[in-house]
mmCIF file of C-alpha atoms in Angstrom:
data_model
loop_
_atom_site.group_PDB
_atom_site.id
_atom_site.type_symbol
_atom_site.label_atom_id
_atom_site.label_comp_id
_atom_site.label_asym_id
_atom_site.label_seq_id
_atom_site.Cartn_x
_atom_site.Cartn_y
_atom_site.Cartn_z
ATOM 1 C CA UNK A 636 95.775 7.677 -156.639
ATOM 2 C CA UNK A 637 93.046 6.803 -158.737
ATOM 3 C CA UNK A 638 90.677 8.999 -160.601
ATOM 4 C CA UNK A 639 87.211 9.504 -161.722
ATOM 5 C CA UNK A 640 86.209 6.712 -163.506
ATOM 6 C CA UNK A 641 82.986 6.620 -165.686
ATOM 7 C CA UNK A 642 81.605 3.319 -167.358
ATOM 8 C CA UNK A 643 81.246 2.675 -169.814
ATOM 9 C CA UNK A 644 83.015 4.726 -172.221
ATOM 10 C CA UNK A 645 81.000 4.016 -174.766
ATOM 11 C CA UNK A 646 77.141 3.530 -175.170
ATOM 12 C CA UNK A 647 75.338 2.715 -178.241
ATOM 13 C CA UNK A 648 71.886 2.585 -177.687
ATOM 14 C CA UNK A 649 68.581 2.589 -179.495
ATOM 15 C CA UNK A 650 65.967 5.775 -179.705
ATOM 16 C CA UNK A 651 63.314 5.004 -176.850
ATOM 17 C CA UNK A 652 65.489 2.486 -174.352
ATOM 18 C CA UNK A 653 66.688 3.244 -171.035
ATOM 19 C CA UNK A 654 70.424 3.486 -169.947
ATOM 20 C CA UNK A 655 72.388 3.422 -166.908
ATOM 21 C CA UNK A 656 75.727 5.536 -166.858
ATOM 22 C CA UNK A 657 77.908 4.801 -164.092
ATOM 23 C CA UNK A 658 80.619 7.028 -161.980
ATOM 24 C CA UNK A 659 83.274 6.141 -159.263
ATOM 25 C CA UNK A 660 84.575 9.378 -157.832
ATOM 26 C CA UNK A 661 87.716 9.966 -156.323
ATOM 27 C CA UNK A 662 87.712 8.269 -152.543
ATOM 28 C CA UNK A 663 86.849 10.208 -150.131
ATOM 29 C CA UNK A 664 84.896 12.747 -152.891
ATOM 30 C CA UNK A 665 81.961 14.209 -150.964
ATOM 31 C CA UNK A 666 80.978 15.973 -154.110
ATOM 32 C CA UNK A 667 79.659 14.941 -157.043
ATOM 33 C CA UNK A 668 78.617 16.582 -160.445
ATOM 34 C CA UNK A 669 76.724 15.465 -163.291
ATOM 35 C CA UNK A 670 78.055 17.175 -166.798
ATOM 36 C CA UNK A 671 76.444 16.742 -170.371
ATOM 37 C CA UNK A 672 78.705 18.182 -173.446
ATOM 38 C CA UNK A 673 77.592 18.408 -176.692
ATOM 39 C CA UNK A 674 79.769 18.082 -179.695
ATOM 40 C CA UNK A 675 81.571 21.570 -180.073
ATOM 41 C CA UNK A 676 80.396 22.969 -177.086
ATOM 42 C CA UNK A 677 81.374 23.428 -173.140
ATOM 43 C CA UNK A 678 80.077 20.754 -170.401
ATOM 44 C CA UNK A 679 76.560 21.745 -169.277
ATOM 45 C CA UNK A 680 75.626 21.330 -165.272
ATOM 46 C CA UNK A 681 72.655 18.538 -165.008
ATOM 47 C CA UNK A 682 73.354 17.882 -161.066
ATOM 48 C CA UNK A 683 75.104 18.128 -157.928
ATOM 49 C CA UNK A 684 75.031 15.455 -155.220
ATOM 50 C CA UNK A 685 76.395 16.327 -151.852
ATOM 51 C CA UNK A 686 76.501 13.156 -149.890
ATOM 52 C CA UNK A 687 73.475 11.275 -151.044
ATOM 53 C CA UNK A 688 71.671 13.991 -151.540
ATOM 54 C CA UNK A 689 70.503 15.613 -154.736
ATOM 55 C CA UNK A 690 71.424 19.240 -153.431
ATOM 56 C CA UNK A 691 70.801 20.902 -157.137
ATOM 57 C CA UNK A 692 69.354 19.407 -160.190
ATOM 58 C CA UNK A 693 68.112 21.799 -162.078
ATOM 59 C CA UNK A 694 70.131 21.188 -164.681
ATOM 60 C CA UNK A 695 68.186 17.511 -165.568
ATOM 61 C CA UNK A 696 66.550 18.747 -168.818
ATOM 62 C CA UNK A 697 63.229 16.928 -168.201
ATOM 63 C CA UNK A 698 61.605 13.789 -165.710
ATOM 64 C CA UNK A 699 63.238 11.135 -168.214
ATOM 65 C CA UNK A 700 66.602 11.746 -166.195
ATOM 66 C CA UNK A 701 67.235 11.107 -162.627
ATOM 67 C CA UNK A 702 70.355 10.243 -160.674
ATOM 68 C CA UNK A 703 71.231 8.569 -157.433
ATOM 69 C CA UNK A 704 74.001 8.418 -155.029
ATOM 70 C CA UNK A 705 72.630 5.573 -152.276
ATOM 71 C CA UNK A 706 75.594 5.711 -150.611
ATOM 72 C CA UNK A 707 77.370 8.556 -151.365
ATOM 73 C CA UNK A 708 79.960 7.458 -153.385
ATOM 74 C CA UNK A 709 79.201 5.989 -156.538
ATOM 75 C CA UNK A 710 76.500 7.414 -158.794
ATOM 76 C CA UNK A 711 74.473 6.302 -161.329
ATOM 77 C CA UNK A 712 72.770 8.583 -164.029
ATOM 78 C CA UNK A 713 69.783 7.290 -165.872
ATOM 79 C CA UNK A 714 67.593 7.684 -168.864
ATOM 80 C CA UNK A 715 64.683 6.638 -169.674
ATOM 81 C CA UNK A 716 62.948 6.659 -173.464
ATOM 82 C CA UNK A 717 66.257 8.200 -174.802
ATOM 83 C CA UNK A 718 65.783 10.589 -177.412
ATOM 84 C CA UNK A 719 68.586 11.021 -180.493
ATOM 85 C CA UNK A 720 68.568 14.883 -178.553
ATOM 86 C CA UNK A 721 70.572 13.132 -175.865
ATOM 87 C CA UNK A 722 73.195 12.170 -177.793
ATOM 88 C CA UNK A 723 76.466 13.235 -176.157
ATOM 89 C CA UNK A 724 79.234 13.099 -173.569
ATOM 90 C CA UNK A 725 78.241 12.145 -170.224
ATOM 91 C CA UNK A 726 80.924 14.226 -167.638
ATOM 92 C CA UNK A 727 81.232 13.193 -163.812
ATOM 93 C CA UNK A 728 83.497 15.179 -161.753
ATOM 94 C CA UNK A 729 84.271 15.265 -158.069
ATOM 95 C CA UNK A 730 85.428 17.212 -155.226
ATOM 96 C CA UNK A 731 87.022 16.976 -151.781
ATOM 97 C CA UNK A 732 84.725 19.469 -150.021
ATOM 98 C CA UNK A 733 80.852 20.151 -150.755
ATOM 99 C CA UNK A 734 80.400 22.906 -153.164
ATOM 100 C CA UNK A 735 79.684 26.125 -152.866
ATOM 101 C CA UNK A 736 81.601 29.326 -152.727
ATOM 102 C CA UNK A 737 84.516 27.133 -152.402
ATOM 103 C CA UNK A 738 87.444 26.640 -154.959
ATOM 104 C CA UNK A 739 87.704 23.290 -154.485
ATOM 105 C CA UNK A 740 89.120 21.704 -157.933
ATOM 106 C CA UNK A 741 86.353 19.509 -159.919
ATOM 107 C CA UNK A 742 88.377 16.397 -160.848
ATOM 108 C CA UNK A 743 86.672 14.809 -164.181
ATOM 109 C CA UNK A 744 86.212 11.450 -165.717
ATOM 110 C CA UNK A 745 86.714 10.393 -169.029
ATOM 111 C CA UNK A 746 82.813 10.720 -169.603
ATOM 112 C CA UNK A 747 80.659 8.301 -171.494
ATOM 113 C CA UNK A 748 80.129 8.875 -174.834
ATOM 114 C CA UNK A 749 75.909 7.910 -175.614
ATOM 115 C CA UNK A 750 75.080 7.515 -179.065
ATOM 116 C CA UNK A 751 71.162 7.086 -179.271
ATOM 117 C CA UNK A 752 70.048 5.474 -182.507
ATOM 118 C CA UNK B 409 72.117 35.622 -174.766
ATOM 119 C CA UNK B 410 74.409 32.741 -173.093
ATOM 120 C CA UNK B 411 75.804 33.084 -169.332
ATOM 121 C CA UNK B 412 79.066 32.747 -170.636
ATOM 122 C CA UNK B 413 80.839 33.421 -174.247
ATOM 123 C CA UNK B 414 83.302 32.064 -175.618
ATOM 124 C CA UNK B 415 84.927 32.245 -178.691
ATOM 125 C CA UNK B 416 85.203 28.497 -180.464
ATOM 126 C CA UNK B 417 88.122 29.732 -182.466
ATOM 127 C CA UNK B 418 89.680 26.994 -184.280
ATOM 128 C CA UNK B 419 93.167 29.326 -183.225
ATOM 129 C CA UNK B 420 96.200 28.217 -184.760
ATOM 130 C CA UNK B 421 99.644 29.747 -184.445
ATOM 131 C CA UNK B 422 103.417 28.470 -184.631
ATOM 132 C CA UNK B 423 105.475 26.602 -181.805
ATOM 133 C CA UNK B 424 106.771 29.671 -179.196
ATOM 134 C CA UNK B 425 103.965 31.770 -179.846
ATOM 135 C CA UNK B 426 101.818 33.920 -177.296
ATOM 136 C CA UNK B 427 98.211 32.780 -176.951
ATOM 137 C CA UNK B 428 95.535 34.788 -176.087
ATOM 138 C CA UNK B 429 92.511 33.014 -174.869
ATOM 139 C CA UNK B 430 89.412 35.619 -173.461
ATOM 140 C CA UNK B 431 85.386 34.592 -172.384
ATOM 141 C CA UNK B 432 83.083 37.514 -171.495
ATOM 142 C CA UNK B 433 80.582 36.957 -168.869
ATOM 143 C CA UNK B 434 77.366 38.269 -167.742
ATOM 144 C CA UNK B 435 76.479 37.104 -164.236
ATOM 145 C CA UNK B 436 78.192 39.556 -161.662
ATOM 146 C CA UNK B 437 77.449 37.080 -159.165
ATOM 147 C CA UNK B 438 80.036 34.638 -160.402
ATOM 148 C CA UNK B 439 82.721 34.745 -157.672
ATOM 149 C CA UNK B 440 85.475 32.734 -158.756
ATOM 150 C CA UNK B 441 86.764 32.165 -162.466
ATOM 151 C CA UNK B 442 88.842 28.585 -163.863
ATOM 152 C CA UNK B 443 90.541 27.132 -166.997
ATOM 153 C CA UNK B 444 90.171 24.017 -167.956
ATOM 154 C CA UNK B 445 92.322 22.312 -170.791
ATOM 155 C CA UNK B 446 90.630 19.612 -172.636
ATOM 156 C CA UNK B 447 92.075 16.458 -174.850
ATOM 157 C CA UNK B 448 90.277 15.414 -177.607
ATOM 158 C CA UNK B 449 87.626 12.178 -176.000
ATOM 159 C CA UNK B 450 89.478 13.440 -172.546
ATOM 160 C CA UNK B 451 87.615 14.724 -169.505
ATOM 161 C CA UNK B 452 88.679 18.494 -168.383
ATOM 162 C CA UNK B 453 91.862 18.922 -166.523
ATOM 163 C CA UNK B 454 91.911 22.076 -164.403
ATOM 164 C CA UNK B 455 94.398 24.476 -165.660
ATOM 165 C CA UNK B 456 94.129 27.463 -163.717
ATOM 166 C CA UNK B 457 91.656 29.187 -160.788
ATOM 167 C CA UNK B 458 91.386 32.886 -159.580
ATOM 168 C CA UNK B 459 89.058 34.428 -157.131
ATOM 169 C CA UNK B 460 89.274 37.812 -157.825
ATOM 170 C CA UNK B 461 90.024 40.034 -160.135
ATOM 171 C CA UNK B 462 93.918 40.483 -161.209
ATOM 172 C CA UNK B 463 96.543 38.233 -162.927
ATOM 173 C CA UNK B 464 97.665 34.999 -161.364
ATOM 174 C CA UNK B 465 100.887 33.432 -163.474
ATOM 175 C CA UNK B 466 101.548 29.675 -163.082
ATOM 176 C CA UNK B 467 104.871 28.837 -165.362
ATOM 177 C CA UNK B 468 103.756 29.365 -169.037
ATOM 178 C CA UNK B 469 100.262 30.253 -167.967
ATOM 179 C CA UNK B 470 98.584 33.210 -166.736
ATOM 180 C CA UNK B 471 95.166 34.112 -166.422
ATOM 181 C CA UNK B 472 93.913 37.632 -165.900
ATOM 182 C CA UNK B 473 90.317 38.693 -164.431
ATOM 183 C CA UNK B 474 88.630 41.850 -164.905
ATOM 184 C CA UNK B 475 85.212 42.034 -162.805
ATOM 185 C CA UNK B 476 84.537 45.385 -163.954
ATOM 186 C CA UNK B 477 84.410 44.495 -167.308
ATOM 187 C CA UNK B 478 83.007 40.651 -166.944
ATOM 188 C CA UNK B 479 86.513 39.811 -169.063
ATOM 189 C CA UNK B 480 88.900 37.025 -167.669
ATOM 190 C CA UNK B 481 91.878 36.021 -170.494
ATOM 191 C CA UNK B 482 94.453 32.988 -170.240
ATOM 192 C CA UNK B 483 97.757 34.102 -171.505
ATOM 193 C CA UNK B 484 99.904 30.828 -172.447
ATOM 194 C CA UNK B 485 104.006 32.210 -173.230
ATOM 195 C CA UNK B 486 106.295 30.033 -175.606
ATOM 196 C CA UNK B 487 102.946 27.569 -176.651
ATOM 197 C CA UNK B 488 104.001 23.763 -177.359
ATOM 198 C CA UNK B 489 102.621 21.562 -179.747
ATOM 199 C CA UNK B 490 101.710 19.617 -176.604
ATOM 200 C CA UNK B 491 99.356 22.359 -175.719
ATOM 201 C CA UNK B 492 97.051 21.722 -179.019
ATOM 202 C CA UNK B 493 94.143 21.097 -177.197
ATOM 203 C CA UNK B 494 90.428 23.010 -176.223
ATOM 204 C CA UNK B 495 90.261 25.335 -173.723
ATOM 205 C CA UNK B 496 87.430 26.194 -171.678
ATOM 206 C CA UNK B 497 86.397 29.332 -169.364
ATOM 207 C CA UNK B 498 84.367 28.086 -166.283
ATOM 208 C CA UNK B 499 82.912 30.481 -163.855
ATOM 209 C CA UNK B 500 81.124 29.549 -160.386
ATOM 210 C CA UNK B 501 79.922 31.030 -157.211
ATOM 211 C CA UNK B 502 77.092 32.459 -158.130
ATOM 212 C CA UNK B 503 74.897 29.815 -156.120
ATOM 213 C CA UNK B 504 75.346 27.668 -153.335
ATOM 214 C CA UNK B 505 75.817 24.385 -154.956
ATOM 215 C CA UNK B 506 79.644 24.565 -156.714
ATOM 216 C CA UNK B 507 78.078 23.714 -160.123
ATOM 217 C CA UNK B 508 80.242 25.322 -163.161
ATOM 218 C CA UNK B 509 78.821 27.156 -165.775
ATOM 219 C CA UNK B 510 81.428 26.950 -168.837
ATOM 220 C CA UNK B 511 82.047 28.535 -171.862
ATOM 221 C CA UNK B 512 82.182 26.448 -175.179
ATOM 222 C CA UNK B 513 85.931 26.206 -175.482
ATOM 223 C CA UNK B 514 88.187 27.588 -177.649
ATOM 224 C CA UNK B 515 90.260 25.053 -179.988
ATOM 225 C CA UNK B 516 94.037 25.532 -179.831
ATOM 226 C CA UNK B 517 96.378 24.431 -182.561
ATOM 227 C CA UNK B 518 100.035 25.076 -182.185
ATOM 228 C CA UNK B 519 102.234 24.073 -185.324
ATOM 229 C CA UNK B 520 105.480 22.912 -184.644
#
């Protein structure tokens, strides 16, 4: 079946706009997790959406990024007045069950790659 | 001092070789332990999962958990050139929410 699927891939964008990153999680997902990685390093948590809910963001760095899942499947990160800082991979991954202490695999998407001018 | 470290390597070694991939850890609430295997401009691909500590082998791959000393390895026998990828420790449980915390990935080269 399909996959996580993030669009777009690419974002080129300049220093103080606002952008709109997009993810389609696997069907049926219930789960789904926000991921920023920076070049060289390991995918850093942002947020965690069970249903619609926001059940844990405290990994948004500041009130210039918010997410929302209306309808708890696809999801939709934004940023407002991006900085060059935020420059990196955007990662959205998925899961069958809500999280927790639960091994459920974290399927990923591609990411988008933001490039802030 | 980072949650979890990871060595960012680059590691190279020759087609057939044992690799040794280790993080260190410092959250003894972290209840379950994963590898992930990374393309270059590729999401994460789960490799391997354990819940406790031990070894858990999976074909080439084995990864080993040590609790006691916040140490978790991935062992990968007779590497491919197909493996040349990055390889990142992820560790979760210590909330209620699933999220990951992960290691910065170490960079695998295998030479045919």
């Amino acid at each position: 079946g399909a996959g996580v699927s993030q669009t777009p891939s690419n974002k080129v964008t300049e220093k103080g706009k606002y952008v709109e990153l997009r993810c389609d999680p696997i069907s049926g997902h219930t789960a789904l997790y926000w991921y920023r990685q920076s070049l060289g390093q390991g995918p850093e948590f942002l947020i965690y959406f069970q249903g619609t809910g926001a059940a844990d963001d405290s990994g948004l760095p500041n009130d210039r990024f918010f997410a929302v899942r209306p309808e708890g499947s696809v999801s939709t990160l934004k940023i407002q007045r991006t900085e060059r800082g935020d420059s990196a991979v955007y990662l959205c991954a998925s899961s069958l069950r809500p999280g927790g202490l639960s091994t459920d695999t974290q399927y990923f998407g591609p990411g988008t790659r933001l490039t802030v001018l | 001092q980072k949650e979890v470290e990871q060595d960012p390597g680059p590691l190279s070694v020759p087609e057939g070789a044992i690799v040794s991939l280790n993080c260190t850890y410092s959250n003894s609430a972290f209840q379950y332990f994963m590898w992930y295997r990374q393309y270059s401009r590729k999401g994460p691909e789960l490799l391997m999962y354990t819940y406790s500590s031990g070894n858990k082998e999976d074909g080439r791959f084995t990864a080993q958990v040590d609790k006691s000393s916040k140490y978790i390895s991935l062992f990968i026998r007779d590497s491919q050139p197909s493996d040349s990828a990055t390889y990142l420790c992820a560790m979760g449980g210590s909330g209620n929410t699933g999220k990951l915390i992960f290691g910065q990935g170490t960079t695998l080269q295998v030479k045919p």
